[in-house]
Coordinates of C-alpha atoms and ligand atoms in Angstrom, one line a residue:
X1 CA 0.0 0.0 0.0
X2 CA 1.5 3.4 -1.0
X3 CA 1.7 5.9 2.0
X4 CA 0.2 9.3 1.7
X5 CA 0.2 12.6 4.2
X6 CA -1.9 14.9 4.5
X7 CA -1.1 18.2 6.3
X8 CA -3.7 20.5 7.2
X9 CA -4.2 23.2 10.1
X10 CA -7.2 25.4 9.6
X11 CA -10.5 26.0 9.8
X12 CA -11.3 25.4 5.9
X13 CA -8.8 23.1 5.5
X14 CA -10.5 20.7 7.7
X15 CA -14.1 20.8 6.7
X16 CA -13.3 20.5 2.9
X17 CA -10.8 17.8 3.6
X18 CA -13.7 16.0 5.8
X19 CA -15.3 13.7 2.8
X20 CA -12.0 13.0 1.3
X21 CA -10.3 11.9 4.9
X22 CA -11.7 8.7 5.2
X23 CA -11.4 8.0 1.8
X24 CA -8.0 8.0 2.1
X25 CA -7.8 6.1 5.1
X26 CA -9.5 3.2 3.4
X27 CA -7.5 3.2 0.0
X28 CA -3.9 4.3 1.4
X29 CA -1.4 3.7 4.4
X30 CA -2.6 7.3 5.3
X31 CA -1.4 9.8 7.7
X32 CA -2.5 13.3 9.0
X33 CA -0.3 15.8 10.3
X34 CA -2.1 19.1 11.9
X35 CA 0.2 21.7 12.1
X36 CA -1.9 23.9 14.6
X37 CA -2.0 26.8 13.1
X38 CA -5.8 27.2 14.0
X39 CA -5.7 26.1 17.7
X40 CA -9.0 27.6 19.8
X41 CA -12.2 24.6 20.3
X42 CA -14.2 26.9 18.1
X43 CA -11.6 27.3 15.2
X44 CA -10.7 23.5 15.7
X45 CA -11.5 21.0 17.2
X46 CA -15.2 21.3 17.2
X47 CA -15.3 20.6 13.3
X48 CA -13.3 17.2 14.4
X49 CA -16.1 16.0 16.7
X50 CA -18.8 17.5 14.3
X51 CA -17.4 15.3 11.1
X52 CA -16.6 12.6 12.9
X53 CA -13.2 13.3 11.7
X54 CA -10.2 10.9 13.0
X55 CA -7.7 12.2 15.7
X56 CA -4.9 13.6 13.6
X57 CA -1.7 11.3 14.2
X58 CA 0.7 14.1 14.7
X59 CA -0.3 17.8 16.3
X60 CA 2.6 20.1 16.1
X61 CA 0.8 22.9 17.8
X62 CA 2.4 25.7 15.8
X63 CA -0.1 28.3 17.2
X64 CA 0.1 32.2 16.0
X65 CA 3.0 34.2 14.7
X66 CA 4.6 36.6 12.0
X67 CA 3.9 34.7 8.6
X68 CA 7.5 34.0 8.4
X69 CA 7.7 32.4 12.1
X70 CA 4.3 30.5 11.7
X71 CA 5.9 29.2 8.2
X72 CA 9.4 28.2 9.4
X73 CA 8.2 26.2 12.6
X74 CA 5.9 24.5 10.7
X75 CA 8.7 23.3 7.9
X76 CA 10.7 22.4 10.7
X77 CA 8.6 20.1 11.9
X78 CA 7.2 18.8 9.0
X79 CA 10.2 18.3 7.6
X80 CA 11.3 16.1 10.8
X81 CA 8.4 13.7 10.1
X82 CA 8.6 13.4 6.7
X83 CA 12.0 12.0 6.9
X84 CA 10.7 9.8 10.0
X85 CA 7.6 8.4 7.3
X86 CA 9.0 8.9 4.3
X87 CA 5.6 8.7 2.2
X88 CA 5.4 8.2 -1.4
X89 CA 3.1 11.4 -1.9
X90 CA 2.0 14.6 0.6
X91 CA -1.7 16.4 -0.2
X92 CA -2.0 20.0 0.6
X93 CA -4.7 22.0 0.5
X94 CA -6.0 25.3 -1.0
X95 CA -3.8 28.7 0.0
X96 CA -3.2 29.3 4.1
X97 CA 0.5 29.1 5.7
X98 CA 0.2 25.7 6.6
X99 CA -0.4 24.3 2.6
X100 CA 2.9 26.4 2.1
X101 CA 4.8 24.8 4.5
X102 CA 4.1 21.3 4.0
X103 CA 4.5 22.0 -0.2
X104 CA 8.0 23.4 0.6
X105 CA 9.7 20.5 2.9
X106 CA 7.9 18.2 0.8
X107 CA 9.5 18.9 -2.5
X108 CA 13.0 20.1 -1.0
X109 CA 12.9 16.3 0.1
X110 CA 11.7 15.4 -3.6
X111 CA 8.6 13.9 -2.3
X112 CA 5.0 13.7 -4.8
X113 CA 3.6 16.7 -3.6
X114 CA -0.2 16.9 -4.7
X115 CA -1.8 20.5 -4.2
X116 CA -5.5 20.4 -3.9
X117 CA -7.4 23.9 -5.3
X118 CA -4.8 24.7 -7.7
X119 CA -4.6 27.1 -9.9
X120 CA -7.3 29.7 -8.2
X121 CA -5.9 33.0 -8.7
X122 CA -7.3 36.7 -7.1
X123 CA -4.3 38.4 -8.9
X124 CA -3.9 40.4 -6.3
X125 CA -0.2 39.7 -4.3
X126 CA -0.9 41.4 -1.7
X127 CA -2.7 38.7 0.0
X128 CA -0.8 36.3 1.9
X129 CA -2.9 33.5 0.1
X130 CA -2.1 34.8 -3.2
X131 CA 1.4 34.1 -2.7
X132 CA 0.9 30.7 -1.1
X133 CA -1.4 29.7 -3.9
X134 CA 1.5 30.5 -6.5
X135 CA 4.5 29.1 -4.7
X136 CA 2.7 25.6 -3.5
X137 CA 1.0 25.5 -7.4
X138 CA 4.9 25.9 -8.6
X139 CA 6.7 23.1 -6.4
X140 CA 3.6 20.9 -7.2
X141 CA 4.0 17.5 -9.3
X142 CA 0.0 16.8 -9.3
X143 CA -2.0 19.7 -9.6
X144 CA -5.8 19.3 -8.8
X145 CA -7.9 22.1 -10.1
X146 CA -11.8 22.7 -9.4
X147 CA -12.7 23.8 -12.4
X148 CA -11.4 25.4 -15.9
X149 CA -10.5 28.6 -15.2
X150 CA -8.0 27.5 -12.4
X151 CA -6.8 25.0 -15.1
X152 CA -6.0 27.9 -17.4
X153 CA -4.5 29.9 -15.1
X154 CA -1.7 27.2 -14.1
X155 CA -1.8 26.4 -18.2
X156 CA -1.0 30.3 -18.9
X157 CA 2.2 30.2 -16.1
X158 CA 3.9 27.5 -17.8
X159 CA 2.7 24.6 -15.8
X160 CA 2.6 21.4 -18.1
X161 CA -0.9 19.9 -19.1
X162 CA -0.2 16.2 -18.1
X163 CA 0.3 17.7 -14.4
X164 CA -3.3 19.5 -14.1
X165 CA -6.6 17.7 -13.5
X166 CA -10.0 18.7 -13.3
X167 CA -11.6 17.5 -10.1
X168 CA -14.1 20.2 -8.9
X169 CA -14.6 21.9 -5.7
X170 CA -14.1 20.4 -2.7
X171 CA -16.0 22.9 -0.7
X172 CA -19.2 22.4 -2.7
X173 CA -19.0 18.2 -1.9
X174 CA -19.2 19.5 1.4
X175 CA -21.5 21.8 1.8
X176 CA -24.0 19.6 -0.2
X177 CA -23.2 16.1 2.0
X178 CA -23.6 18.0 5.4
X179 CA -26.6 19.8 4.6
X180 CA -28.9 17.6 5.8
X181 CA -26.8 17.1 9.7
X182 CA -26.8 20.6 9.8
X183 CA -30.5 20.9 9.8
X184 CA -30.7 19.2 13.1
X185 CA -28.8 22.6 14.8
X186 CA -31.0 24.7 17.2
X187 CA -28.9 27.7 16.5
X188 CA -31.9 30.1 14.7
X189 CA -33.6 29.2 18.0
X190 CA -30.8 29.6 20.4
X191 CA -30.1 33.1 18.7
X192 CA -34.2 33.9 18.5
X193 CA -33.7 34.6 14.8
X194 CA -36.0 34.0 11.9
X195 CA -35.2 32.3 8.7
X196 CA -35.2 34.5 5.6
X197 CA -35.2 37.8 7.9
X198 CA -31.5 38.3 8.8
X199 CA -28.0 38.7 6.9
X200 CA -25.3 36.3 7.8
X201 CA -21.7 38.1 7.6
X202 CA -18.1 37.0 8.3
X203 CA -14.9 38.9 7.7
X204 CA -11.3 37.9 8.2
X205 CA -8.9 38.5 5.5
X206 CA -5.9 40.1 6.5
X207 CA -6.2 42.5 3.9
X208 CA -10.2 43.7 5.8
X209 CA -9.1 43.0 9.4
X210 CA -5.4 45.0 9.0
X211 CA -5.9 48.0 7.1
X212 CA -7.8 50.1 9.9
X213 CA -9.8 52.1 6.7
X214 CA -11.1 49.4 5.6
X215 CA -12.1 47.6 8.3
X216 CA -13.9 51.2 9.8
X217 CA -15.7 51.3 6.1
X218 CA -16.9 47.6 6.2
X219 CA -18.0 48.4 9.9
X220 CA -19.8 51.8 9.2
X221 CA -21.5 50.0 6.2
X222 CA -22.5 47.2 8.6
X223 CA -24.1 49.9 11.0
X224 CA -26.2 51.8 8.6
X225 CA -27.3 48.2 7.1
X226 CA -28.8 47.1 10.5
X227 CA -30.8 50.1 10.7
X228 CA -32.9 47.9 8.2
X229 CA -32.2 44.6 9.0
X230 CA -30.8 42.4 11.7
X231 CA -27.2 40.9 10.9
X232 CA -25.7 38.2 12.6
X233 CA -22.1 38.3 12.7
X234 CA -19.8 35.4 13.7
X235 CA -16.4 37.3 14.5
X236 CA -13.3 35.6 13.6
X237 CA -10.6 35.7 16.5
X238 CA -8.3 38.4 14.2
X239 CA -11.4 40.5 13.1
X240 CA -12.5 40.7 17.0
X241 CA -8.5 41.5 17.7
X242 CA -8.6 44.6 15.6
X243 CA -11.9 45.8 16.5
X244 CA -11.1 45.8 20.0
X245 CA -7.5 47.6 19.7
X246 CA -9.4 50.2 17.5
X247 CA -12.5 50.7 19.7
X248 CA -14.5 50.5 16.9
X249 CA -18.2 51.2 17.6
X250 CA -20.6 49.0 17.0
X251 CA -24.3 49.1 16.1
X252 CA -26.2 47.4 18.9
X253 CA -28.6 45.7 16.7
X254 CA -25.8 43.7 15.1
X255 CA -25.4 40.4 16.5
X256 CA -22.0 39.4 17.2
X257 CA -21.1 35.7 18.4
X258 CA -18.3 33.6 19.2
X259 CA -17.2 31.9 15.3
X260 CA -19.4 28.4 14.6
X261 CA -19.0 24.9 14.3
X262 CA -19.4 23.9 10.8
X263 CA -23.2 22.9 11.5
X264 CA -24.1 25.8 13.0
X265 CA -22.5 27.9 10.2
X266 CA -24.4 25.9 7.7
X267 CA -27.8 26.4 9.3
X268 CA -27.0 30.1 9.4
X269 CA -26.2 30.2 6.3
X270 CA -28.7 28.2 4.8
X271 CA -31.2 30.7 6.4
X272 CA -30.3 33.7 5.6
X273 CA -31.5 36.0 3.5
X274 CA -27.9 36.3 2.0
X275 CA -24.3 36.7 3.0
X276 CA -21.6 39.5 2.9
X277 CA -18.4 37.8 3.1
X278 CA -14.1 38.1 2.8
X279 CA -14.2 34.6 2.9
X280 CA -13.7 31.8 0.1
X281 CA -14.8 29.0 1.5
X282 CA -18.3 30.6 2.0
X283 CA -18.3 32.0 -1.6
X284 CA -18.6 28.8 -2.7
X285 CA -20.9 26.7 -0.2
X286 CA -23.6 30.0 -0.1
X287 CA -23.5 28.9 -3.8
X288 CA -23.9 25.0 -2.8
X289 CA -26.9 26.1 -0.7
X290 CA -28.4 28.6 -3.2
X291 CA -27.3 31.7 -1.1
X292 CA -26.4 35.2 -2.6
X293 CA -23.2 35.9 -1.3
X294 CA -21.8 39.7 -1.2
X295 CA -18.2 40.0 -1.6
X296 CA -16.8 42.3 0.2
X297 CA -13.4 42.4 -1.6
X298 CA -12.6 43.7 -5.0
X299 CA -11.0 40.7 -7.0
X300 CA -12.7 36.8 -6.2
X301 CA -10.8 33.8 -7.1
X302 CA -14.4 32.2 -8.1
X303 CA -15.0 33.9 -10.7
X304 CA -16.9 31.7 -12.1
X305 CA -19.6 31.9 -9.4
X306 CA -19.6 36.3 -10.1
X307 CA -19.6 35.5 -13.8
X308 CA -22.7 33.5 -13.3
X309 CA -24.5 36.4 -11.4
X310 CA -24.4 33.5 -8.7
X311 CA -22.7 35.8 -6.0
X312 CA -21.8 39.5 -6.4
X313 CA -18.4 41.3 -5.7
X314 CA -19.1 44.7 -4.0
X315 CA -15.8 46.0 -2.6
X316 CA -15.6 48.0 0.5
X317 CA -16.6 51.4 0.1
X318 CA -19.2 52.4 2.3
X319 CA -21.4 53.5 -0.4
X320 CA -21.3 50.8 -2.8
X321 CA -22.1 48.5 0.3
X322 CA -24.9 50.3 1.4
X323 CA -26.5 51.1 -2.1
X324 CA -26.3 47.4 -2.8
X325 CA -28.1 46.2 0.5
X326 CA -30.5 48.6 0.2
X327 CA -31.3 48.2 -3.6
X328 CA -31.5 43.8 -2.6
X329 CA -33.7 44.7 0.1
X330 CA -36.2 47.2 -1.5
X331 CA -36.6 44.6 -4.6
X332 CA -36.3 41.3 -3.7
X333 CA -36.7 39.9 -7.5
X334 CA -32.7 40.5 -7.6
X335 CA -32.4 38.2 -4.5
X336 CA -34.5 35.6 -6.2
X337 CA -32.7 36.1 -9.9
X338 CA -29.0 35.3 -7.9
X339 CA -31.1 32.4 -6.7
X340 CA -32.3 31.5 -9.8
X341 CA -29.2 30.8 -11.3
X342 CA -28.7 27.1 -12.0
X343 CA -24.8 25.4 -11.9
X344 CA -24.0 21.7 -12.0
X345 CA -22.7 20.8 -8.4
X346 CA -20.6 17.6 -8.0
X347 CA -21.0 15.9 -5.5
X348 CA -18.6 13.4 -6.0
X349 CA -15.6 15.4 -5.8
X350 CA -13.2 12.9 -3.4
X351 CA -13.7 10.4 -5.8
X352 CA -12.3 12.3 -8.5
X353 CA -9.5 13.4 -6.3
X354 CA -8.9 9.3 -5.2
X355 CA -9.3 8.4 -8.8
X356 CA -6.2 10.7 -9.6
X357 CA -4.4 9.6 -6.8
X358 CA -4.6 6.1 -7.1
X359 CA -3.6 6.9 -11.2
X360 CA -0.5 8.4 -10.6
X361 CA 0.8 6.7 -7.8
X362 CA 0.0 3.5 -9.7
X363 CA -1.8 1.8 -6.4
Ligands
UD1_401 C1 -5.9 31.7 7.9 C2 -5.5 31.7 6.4 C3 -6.6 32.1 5.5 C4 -7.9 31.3 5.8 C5 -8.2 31.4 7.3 C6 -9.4 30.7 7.8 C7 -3.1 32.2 6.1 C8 -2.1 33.2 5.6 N1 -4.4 32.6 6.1 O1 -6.1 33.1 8.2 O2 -6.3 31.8 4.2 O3 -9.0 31.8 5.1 O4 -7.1 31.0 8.1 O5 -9.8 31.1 9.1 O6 -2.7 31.1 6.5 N2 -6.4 32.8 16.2 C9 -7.1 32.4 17.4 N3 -7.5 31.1 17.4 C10 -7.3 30.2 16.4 C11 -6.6 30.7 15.2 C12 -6.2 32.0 15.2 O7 -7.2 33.1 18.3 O8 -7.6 29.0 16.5 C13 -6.0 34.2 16.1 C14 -4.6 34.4 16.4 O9 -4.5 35.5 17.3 C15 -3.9 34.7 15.1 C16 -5.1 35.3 14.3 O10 -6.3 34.7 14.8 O11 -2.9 35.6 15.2 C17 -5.0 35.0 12.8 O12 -4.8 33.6 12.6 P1 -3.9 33.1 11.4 O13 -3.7 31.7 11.4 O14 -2.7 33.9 11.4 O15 -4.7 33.5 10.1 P2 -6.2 33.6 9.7 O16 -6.6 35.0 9.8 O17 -7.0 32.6 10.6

């Protein structure tokens, strides 16, 4: 049996990993490393006991840190287990630190180094992710794309065809198989809310949460907005960081709670009337549930979800922001027209993805 390792470490690393995990426990000698770059119950471990996820079989516990610290400590350690297991392929996922660092001790040790969500691109290097994408796409021998556009973009910087596959999103297989658990979640009644009457949103990029003017825009948009209509407002840990070492004010009627376990999240989501988001995960499963998503950046590595009319990019200038919400909310036939739009979602995603594997590593 060949050996495989995955390395995760995040929040969106874990619950688009989840259907493809056991897969690979089944089909390969298969180990997980966690590097522990997300660390709190919320950010963590509660998506483990959620999925039914196996106990990782190393935890390095990397923890916060400047991107180069978080990045070297993880490689260090990495690269200590990879020569302990030498495996005969590593799987990384999508764009954070911890993708980086396993692609870059893996292929200094000239290990099959798969990169899952290749080839998304926001063109925009001033995000952290960006860069990651790039560099782990670049060191990669197998790269897995969700769709064509990605498979273009690796195409158009030189990356040989026989590497690239199409596989589709991960994120959508998700979304779609844990629908259904996530119905079972009291949260609308735990938070007294009412389906269809509030607007989920999330921010977190670095770019939004460290660049004071734009995070005081996003949050005087957010104001004005729940003068008409209750938000609810999951706060990830470095969003809640800034806003408290700015003093930021914030509108009362806007609902902020501790960030949700992945069921939780879903029946939010699922039931709300849409979603204004930095994130890219939940561009893609507010398409999966049929859920107009607001993108509060200015550049979207799904493009083919804005392209579609699916989801909307809206920047973060106040006024665009408001004008937006307000024009969605006085004519609802735009709300139902994003929902309208049909796409073919895959649901079998991992086995494309274990398909591939088992083709190239000739198991
Ligand atoms: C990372 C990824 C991003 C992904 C996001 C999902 C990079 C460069 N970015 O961003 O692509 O969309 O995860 O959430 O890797 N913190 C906690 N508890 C935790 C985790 C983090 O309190 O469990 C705090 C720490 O103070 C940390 C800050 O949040 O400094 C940011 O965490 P970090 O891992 O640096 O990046 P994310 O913003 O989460």
């Amino acid at each position: 049996m060949k050996k495989i390792i995955t390395i995760l470490g995040t929040r969106p690393e874990i619950t688009k990993l989840s259907p493809l995990l056991p897969l690979l426990d089944k089909e390969f000698e298969h180990i997980i490393i966690h590097t522990g770059q997300h660390y709190s119950f919320n950010m963590d471990k509660i998506f483990f006991h959620e999925l039914g996820i196996r106990e990782p079989d190393y935890r390095l516990d990397i923890g916060s840190g400047t991107h180069a610290e978080q990045t070297g400590k993880m490689m260090i350690e990495i690269e200590k287990i990879l020569l302990k297991e030498n495996p005969n392929a590593v799987l990384v996922f999508a764009d954070p630190n911890t993708p980086l660092a396993g692609a870059l001790a893996a292929s200094k040790l000239n290990i099959y180094l798969v990169h899952l969500e290749a080839g998304c691109r926001s063109f925009n290097k001033k995000m952290p992710e960006e860069i990651n994408r790039i560099l782990i796409d670049h060191c990669s021998d197998l790269l897995l794309a969700p769709d064509k556009k990605a498979y273009n973009n690796l195409l158009k910087e030189g990356l040989p065809k026989e590497r690239i596959k199409i596989v589709g999103s991960t994120a959508i297989e998700a979304s779609l198989r844990n629908r259904e658990l996530a119905r079972n979640s009291n949260i609308l009644k735990e938070l007294n809310l009412q389906s269809g009457k509030y607007i989920l949103c999330t921010i977190h990029r670095a770019e939004n949460t460290d660049d004071l003017n734009i995070l005081r825009n996003i949050l005087c948009s957010l104001n004005e907005i729940a003068k008409s209509i209750q938000i609810v407002f999951p706060m990830h840990p470095r969003t809640k960081k800034a806003i408290l070492n700015d003093n930021s004010p914030i509108n009362k009627k806007i609902k902020i709670i501790e960030p949700q376990g992945y069921l939780n999240f879903l029946k939010l989501l699922d039931n709300s009337l849409f979603v204004m988001s930095d994130s890219g995960g939940i561009q893609e499963e507010a398409a999966a549930l049929n859920v107009p998503c607001l993108i509060l950046r200015n550049e979207t590595e799904w493009t083919y979800l804005t392209d579609a009319k699916k989801n909307m990019l809206i920047g973060t200038e106040p006024r665009k922001i408001i004008e937006t919400v307000k024009y969605l909310l006085s004519d609802r036939k735009q709300i139902d027209a994003m929902k309208k739009v049909n796409l073919k979602l895959d649901k079998e995603v991992s086995r494309h993805i274990l398909c591939e594997l088992k083709n190239e590593l000739k198991q």
